[in-house]
mmCIF file of C-alpha atoms in Angstrom:
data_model
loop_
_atom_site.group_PDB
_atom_site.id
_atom_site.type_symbol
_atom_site.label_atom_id
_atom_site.label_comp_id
_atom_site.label_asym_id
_atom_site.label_seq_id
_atom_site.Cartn_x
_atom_site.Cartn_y
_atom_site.Cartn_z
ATOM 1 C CA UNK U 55 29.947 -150.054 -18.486
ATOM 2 C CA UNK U 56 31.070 -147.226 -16.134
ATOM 3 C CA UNK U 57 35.224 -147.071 -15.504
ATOM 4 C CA UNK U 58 36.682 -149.820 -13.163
ATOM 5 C CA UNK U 59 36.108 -149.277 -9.341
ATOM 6 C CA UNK U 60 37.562 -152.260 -8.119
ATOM 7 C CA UNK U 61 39.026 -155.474 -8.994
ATOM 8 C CA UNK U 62 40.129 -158.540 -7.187
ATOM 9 C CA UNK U 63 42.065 -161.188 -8.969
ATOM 10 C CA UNK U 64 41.635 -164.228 -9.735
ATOM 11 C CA UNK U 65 43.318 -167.166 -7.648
ATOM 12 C CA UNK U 66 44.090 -170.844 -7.712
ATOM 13 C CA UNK U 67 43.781 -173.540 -4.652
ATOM 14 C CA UNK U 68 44.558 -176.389 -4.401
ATOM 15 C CA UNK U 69 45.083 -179.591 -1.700
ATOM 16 C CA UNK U 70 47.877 -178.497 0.909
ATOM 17 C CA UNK U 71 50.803 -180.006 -0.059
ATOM 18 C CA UNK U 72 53.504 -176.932 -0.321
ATOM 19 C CA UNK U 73 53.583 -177.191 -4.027
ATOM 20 C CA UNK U 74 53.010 -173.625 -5.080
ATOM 21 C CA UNK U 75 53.868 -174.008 -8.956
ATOM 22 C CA UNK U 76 50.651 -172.545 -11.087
ATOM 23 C CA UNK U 77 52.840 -172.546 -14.523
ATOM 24 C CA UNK U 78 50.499 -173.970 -17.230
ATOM 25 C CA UNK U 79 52.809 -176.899 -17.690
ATOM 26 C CA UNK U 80 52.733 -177.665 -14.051
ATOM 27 C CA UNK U 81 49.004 -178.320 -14.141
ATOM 28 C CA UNK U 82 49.126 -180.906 -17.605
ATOM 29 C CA UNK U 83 47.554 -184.046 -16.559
ATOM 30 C CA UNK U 84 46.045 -182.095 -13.862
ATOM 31 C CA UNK U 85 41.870 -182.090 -13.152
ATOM 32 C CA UNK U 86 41.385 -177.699 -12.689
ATOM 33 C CA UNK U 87 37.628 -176.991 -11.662
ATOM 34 C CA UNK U 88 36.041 -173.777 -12.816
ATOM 35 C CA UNK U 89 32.879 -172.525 -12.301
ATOM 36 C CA UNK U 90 31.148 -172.423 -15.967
ATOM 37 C CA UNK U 91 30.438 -169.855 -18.484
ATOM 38 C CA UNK U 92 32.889 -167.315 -16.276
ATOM 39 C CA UNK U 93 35.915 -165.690 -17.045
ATOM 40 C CA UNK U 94 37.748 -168.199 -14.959
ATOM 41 C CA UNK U 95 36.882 -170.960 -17.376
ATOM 42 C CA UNK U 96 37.454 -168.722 -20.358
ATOM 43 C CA UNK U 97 41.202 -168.464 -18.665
ATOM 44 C CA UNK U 98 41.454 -172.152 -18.128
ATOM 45 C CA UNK U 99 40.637 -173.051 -21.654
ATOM 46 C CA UNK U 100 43.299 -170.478 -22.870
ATOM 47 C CA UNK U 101 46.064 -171.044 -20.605
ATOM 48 C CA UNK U 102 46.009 -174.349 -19.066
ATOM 49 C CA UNK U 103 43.787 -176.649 -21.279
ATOM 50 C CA UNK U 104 46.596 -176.247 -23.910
ATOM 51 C CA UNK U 105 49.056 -177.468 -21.801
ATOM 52 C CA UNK U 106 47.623 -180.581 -20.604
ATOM 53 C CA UNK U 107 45.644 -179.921 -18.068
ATOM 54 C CA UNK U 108 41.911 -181.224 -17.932
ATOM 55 C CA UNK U 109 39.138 -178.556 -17.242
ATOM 56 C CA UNK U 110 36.317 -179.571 -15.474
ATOM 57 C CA UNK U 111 33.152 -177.198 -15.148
ATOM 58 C CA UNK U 112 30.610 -176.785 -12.234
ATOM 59 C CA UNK U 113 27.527 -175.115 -11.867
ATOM 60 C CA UNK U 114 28.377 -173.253 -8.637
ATOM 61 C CA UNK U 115 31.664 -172.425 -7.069
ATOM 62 C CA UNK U 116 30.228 -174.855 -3.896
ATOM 63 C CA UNK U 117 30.313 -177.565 -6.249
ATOM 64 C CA UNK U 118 34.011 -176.747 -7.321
ATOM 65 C CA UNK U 119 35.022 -176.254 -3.402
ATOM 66 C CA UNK U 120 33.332 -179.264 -2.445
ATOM 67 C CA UNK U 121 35.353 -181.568 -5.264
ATOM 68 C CA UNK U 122 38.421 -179.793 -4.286
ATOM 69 C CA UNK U 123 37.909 -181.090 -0.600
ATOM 70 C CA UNK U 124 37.053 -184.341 -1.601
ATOM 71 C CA UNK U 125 40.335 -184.533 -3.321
ATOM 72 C CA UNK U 126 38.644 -185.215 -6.496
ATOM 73 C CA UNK U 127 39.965 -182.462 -8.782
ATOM 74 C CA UNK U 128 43.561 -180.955 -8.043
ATOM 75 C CA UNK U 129 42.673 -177.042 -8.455
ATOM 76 C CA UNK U 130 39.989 -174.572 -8.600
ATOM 77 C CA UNK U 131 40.788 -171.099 -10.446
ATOM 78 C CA UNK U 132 37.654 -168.922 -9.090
ATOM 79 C CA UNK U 133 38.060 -165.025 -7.764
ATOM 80 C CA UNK U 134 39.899 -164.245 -4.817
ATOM 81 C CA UNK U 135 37.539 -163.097 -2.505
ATOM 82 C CA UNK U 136 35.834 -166.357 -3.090
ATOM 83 C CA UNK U 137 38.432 -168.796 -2.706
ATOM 84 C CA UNK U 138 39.361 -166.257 0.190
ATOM 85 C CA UNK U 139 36.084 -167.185 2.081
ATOM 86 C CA UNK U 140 36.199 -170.714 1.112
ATOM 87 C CA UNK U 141 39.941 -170.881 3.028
ATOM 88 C CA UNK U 142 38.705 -169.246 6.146
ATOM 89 C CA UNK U 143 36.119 -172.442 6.625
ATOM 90 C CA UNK U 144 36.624 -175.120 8.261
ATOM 91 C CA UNK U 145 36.491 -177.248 5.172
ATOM 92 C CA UNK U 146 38.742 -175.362 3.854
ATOM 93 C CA UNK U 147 41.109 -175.050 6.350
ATOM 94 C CA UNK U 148 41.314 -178.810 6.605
ATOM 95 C CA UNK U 149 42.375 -179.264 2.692
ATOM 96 C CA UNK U 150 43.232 -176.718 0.753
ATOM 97 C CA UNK U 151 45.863 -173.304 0.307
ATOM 98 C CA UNK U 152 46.270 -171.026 -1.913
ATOM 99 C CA UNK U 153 48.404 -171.424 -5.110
ATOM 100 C CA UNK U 154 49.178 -168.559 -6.455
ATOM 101 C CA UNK U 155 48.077 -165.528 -8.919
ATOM 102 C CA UNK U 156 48.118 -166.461 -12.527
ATOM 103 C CA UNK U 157 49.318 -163.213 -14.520
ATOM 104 C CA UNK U 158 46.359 -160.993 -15.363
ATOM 105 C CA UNK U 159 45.179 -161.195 -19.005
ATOM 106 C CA UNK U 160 43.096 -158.145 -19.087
ATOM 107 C CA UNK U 161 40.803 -159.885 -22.789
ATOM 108 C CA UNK U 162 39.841 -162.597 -20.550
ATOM 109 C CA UNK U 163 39.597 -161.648 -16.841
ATOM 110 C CA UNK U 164 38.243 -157.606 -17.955
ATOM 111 C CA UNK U 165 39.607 -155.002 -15.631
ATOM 112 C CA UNK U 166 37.515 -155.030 -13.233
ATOM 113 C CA UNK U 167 33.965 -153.916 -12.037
ATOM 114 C CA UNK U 168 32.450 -150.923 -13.535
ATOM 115 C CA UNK U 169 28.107 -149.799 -13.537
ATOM 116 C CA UNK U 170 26.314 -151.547 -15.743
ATOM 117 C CA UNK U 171 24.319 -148.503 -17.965
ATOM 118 C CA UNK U 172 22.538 -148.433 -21.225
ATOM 119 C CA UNK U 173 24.470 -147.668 -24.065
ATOM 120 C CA UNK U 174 22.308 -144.868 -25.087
ATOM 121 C CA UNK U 175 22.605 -143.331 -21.530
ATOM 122 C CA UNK U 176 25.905 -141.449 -21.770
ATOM 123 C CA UNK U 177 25.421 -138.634 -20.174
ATOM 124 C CA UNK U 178 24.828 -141.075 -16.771
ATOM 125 C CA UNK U 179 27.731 -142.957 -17.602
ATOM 126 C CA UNK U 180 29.360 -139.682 -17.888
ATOM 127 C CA UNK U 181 28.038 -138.845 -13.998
ATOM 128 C CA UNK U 182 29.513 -142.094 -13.191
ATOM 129 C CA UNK U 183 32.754 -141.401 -14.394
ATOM 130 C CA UNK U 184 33.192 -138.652 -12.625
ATOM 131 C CA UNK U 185 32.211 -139.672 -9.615
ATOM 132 C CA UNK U 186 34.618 -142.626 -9.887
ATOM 133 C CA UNK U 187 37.182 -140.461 -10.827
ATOM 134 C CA UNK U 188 36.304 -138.050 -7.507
ATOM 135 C CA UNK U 189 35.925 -140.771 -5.128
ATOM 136 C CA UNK U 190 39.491 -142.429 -6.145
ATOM 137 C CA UNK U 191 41.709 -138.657 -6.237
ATOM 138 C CA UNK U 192 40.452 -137.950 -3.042
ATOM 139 C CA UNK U 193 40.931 -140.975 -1.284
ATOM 140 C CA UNK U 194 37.220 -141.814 -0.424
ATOM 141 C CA UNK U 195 37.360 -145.293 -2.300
ATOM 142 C CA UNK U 196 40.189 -146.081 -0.201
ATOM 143 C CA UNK U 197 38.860 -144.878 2.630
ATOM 144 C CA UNK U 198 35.706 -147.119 2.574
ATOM 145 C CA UNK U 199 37.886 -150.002 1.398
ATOM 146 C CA UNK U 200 39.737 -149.608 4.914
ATOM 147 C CA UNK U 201 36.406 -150.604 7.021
ATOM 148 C CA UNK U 202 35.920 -153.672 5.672
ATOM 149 C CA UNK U 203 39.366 -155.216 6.872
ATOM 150 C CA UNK U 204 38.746 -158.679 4.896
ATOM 151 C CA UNK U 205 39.011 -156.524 1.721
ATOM 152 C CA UNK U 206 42.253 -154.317 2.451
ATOM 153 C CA UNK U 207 45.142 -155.483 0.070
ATOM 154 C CA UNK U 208 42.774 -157.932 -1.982
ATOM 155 C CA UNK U 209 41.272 -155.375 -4.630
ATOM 156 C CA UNK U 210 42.763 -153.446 -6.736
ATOM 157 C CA UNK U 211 41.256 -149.583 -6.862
ATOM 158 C CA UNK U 212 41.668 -147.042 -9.251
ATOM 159 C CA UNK U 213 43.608 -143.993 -8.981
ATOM 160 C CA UNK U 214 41.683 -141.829 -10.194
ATOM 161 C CA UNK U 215 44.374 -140.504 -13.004
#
């Protein structure tokens, strides 16, 4: 993979009650929905699942959103755009809030989006770097980050150092 060029973290929702606590021990006894074979559930199983709480897998994160407004799970950990998008409808709206942040565990949750190129192809990956690298000292990524208003302070950019 090329460098990181952006990175949103990942989130936790749950049913609006004001109760913002996301400490592992918080959730024991607790039903957390994760979409499967994701970093998100690779996260759950590390963090939460060995301190009680019960991790429950969907197919799709509509499945997880749906539960979650049906009030039969307690949490969803997913990506923050996602759970972003899911808050702004009216479904969401009517149940649900944002948690919290758990801390970023950079083996689990990677850091962050980078071009997918062959192995063998280093001098592309090379190209990609640099551009990366360009884009970020001069601004540009930020710059292009700015036009799209529902993205501004959720992802994390590099800097191009």
């Amino acid at each position: 993979f090329s460098d990181m060029y952006y990175n949103t973290p990942s989130n936790i929702i749950g049913q609006k009650d004001g109760d913002k606590s996301i400490a592992p021990d918080h959730l024991k006894g607790k039903l957390l929905g994760v979409q499967v074979s994701t970093t998100h559930e690779r996260y759950a199983q590390k963090y939460f699942a060995p301190a009680g709480a019960e991790i429950k897998t969907y197919s799709t994160q509509d499945e997880a959103n749906n539960d979650l407004a049906a009030g039969r799970i307690d949490y969803i950990q997913a990506d923050s755009t996602a759970l972003d998008a899911f808050l702004k409808t009216d479904q969401g709206k009517q149940c649900c809030e944002l948690k919290g942040t758990p801390p970023q565990d950079d083996s689990v949750l990677g850091v962050g989006v980078g071009a997918g190129v062959r192995k063998e192809d280093t001098a592309l990956k090379d190209k990609l770097n640099a551009g990366i690298t360009a884009l970020a000292k001069s601004g540009k990524l930020q710059e292009i980050t700015a036009k799209y208003p529902q993205l501004v302070g959720k992802m994390t950019l590099p800097t191009g150092n």
